[in-house]
Every structure is written in structure tokens, then in C-alpha cells.
PDB file of C-alpha atoms in Angstrom:
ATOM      1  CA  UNK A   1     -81.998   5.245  -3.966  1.00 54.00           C
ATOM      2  CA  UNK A   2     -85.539   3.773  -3.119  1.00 59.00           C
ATOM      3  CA  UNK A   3     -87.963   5.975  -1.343  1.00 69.00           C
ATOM      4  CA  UNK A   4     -84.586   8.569  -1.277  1.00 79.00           C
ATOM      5  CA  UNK A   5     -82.410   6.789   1.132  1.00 84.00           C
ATOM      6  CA  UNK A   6     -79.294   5.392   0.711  1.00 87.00           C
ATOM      7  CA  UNK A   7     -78.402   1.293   0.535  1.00 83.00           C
ATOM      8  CA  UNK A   8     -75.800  -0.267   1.171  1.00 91.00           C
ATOM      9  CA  UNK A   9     -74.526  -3.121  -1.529  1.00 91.00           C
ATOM     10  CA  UNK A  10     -71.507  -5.278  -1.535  1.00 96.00           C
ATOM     11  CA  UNK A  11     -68.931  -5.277  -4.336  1.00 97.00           C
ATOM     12  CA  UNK A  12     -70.266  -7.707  -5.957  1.00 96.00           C
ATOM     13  CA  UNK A  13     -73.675  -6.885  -6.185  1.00 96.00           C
ATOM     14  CA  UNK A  14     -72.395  -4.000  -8.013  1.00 96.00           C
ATOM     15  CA  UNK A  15     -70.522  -5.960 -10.316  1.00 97.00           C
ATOM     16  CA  UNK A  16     -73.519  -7.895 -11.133  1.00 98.00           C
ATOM     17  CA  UNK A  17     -75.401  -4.577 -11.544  1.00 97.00           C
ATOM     18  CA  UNK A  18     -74.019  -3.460 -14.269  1.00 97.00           C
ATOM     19  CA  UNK A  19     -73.264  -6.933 -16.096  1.00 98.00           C
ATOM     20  CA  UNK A  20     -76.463  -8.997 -15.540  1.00 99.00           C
ATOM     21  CA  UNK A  21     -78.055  -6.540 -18.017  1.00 99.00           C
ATOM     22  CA  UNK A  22     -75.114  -6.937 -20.186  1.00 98.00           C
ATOM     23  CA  UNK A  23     -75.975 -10.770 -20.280  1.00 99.00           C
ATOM     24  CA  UNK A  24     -79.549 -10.179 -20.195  1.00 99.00           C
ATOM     25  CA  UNK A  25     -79.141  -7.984 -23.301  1.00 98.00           C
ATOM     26  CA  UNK A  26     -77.098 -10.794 -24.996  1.00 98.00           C
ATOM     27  CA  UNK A  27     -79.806 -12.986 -24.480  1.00 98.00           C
ATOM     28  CA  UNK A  28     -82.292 -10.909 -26.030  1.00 97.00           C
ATOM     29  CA  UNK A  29     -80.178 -10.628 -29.262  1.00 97.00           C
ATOM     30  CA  UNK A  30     -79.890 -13.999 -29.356  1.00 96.00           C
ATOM     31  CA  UNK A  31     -83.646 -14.701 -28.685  1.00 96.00           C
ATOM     32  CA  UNK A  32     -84.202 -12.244 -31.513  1.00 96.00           C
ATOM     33  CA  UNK A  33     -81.952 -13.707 -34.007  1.00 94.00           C
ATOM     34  CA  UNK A  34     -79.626 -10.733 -34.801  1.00 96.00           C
ATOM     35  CA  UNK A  35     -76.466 -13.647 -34.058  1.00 94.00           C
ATOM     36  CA  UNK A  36     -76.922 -17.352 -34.685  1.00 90.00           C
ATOM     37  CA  UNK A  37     -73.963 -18.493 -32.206  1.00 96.00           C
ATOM     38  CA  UNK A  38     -73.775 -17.391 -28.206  1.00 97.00           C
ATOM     39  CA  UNK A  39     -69.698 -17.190 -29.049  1.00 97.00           C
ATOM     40  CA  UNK A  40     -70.376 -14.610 -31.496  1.00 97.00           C
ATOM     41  CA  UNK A  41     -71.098 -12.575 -28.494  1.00 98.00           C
ATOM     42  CA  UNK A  42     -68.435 -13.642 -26.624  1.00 98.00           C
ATOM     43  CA  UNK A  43     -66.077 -13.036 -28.827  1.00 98.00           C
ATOM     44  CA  UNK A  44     -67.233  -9.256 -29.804  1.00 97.00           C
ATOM     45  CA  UNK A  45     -67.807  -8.847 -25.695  1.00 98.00           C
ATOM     46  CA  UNK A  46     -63.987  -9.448 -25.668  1.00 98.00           C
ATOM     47  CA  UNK A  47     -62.763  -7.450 -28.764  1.00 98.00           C
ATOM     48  CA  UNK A  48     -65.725  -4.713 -28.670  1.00 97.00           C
ATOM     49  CA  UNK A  49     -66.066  -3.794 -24.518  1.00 96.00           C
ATOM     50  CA  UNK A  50     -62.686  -5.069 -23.578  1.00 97.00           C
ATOM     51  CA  UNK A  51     -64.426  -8.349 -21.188  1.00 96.00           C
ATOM     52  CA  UNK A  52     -61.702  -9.670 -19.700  1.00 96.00           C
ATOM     53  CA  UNK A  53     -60.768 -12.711 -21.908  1.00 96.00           C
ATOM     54  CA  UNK A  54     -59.915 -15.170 -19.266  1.00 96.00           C
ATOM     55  CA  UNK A  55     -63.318 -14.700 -18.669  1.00 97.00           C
ATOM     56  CA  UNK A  56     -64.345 -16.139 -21.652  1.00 96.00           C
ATOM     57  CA  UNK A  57     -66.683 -13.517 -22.789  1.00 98.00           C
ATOM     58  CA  UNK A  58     -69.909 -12.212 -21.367  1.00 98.00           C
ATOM     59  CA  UNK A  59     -72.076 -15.378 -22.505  1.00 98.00           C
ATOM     60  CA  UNK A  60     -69.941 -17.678 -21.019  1.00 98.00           C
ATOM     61  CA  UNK A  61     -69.216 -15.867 -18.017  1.00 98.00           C
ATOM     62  CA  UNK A  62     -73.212 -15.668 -17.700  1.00 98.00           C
ATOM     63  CA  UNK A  63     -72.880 -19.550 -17.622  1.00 98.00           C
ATOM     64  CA  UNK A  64     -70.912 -19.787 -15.304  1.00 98.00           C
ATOM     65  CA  UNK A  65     -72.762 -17.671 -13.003  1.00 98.00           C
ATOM     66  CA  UNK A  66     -75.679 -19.348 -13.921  1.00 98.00           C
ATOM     67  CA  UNK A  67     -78.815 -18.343 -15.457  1.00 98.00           C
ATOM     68  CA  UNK A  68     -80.837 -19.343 -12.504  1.00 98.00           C
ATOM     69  CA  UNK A  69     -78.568 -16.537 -10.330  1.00 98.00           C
ATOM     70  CA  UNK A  70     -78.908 -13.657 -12.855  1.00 99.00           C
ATOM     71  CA  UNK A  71     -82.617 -14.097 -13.598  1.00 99.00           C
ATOM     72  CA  UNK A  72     -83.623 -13.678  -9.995  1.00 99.00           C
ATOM     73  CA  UNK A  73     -80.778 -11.165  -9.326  1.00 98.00           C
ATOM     74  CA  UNK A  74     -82.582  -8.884 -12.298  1.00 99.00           C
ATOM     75  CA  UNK A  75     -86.065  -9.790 -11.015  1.00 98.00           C
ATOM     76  CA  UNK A  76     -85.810  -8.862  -8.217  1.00 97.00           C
ATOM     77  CA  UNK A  77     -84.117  -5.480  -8.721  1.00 96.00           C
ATOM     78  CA  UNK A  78     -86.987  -4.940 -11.281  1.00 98.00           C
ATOM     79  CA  UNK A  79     -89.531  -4.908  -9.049  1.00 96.00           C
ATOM     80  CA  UNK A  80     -86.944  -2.073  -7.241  1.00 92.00           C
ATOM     81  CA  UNK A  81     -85.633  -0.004  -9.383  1.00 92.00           C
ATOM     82  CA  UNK A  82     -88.062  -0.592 -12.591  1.00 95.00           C
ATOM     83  CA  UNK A  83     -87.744  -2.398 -16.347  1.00 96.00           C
ATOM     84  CA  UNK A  84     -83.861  -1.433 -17.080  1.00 97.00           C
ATOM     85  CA  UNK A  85     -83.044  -4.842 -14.981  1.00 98.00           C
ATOM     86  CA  UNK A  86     -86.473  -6.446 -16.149  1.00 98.00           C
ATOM     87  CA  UNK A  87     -85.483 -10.101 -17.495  1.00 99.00           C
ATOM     88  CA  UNK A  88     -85.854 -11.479 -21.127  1.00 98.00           C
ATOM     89  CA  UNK A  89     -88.053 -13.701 -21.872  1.00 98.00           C
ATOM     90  CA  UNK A  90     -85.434 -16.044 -22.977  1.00 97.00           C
ATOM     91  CA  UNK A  91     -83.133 -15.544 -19.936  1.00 98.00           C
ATOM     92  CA  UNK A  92     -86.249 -16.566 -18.042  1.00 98.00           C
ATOM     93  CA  UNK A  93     -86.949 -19.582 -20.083  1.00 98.00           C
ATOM     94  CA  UNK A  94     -83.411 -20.712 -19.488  1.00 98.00           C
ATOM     95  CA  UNK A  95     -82.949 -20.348 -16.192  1.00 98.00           C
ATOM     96  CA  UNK A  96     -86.491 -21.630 -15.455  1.00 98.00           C
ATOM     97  CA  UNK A  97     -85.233 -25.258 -17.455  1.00 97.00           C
ATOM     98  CA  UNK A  98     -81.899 -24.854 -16.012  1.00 97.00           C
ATOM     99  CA  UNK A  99     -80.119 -24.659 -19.869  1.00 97.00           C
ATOM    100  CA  UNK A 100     -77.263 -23.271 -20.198  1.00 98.00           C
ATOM    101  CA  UNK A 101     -77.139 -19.693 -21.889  1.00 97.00           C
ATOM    102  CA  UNK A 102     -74.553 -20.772 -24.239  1.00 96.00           C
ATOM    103  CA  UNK A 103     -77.181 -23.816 -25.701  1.00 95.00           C
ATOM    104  CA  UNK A 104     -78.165 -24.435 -28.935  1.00 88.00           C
ATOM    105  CA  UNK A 105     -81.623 -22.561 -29.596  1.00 78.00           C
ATOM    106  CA  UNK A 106     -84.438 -25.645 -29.694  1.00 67.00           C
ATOM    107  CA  UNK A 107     -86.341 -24.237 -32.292  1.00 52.00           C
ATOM    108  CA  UNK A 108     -84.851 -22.695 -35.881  1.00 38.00           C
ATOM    109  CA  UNK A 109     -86.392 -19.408 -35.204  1.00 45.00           C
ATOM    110  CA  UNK A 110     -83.466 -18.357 -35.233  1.00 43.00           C
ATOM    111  CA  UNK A 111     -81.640 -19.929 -37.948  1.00 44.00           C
ATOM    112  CA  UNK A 112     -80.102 -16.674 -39.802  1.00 46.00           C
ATOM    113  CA  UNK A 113     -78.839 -13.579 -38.319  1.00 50.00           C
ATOM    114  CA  UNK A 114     -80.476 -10.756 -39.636  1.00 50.00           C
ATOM    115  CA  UNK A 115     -77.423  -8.959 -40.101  1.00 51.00           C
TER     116      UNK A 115
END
């Protein structure tokens, strides 16, 4: 609750609460090179959190929200409720050049996972 009173959000704004940071966490691991492949993720978002599979898996599902959408979406409830919805860098960087999160990395940065 801002300032201590109550809001009022719609269902889906909650649903995007909790799972923009779930993509937005995604993205960091994949901007940090822990896993190579974007469907590595989806795939452990299915088996690991039980992400509903027709869904595809959280990085896909972020794709087909689009980017653009959750980057603003966690912007803007940064600047309200502080850095647990602050944006990665590469989140922003996507959305910003309207790639897809589920894109090959440009650079080889990240060319091994580090696990």
C-alpha cells in the first residue's frame, strides 16, 4: 500500500505482478550467462514451478506478452513500490529494440553457461 492506503488492481495486473519479475529474472540469467538457450528456461519453468505448459514456459509466454508491455509494467511499479520490480538491463534493451526475449544473444558473451 503506497502512502498506507489501499489500491485497487484488476486480476490481471496481479497476475503480471508476480510473473513479470519471474520473466525479468529469466532475463537476467540469461544476460548473465548462467543458460545459453531462452528454452532452457522454459522448459525448467514448466518442470521446476509447474508453468502451465500450454503456455509454453515463462520465456515464451514473456514473448508473447511482449517485452515492450513487461518493461514498462515493472518500471513503472519501480518507481512505486521500489527495486524488487526494477527492470534488467537486458529486458530493457529488448524491449527498447523491440527483440524478442526468446532471440539469439548478439554478442558471444554469453557463449557457455557457467554451470
Amino acid at each position: 500500500m503506497p502512502g498506507g492506503k489501499p489500491i485497487s488492481i484488476t486480476d490481471q495486473e496481479i497476475v503480471e505482478m508476480i510473473l513479470f519479475p519471474v520473466v525479468n529474472e529469466a532475463c537476467r540469467v540469461l544476460d548473465e550467462g548462467v543458460v545459453i538457450r531462452p528454452s532452457d528456461l522454459d522448459v525448467a519453468s514448466v518442470l521446476g514451478m509447474s508453468f502451465p505448459s500450454y503456455r509454453g514456459g515463462i520465456v515464451f509466454w514473456g514473448d508473447t506478452v511482449g517485452a515492450g508491455h513487461i518493461y514498462k509494467s515493472l518500471r513503472k511499479w519501480s518507481e512505486l513500490y521500489g527495486n524488487f520490480f526494477k527492470p534488467s538491463k537486458f529486458l530493457e534493451e529488448r524491449a527498447a529494440k523491440g527483440i524478442p526475449l526468446s532471440a539469439p544473444a548478439a554478442t558471444s558473451s554469453a557463449s557457455r553457461s557457467r554451470m
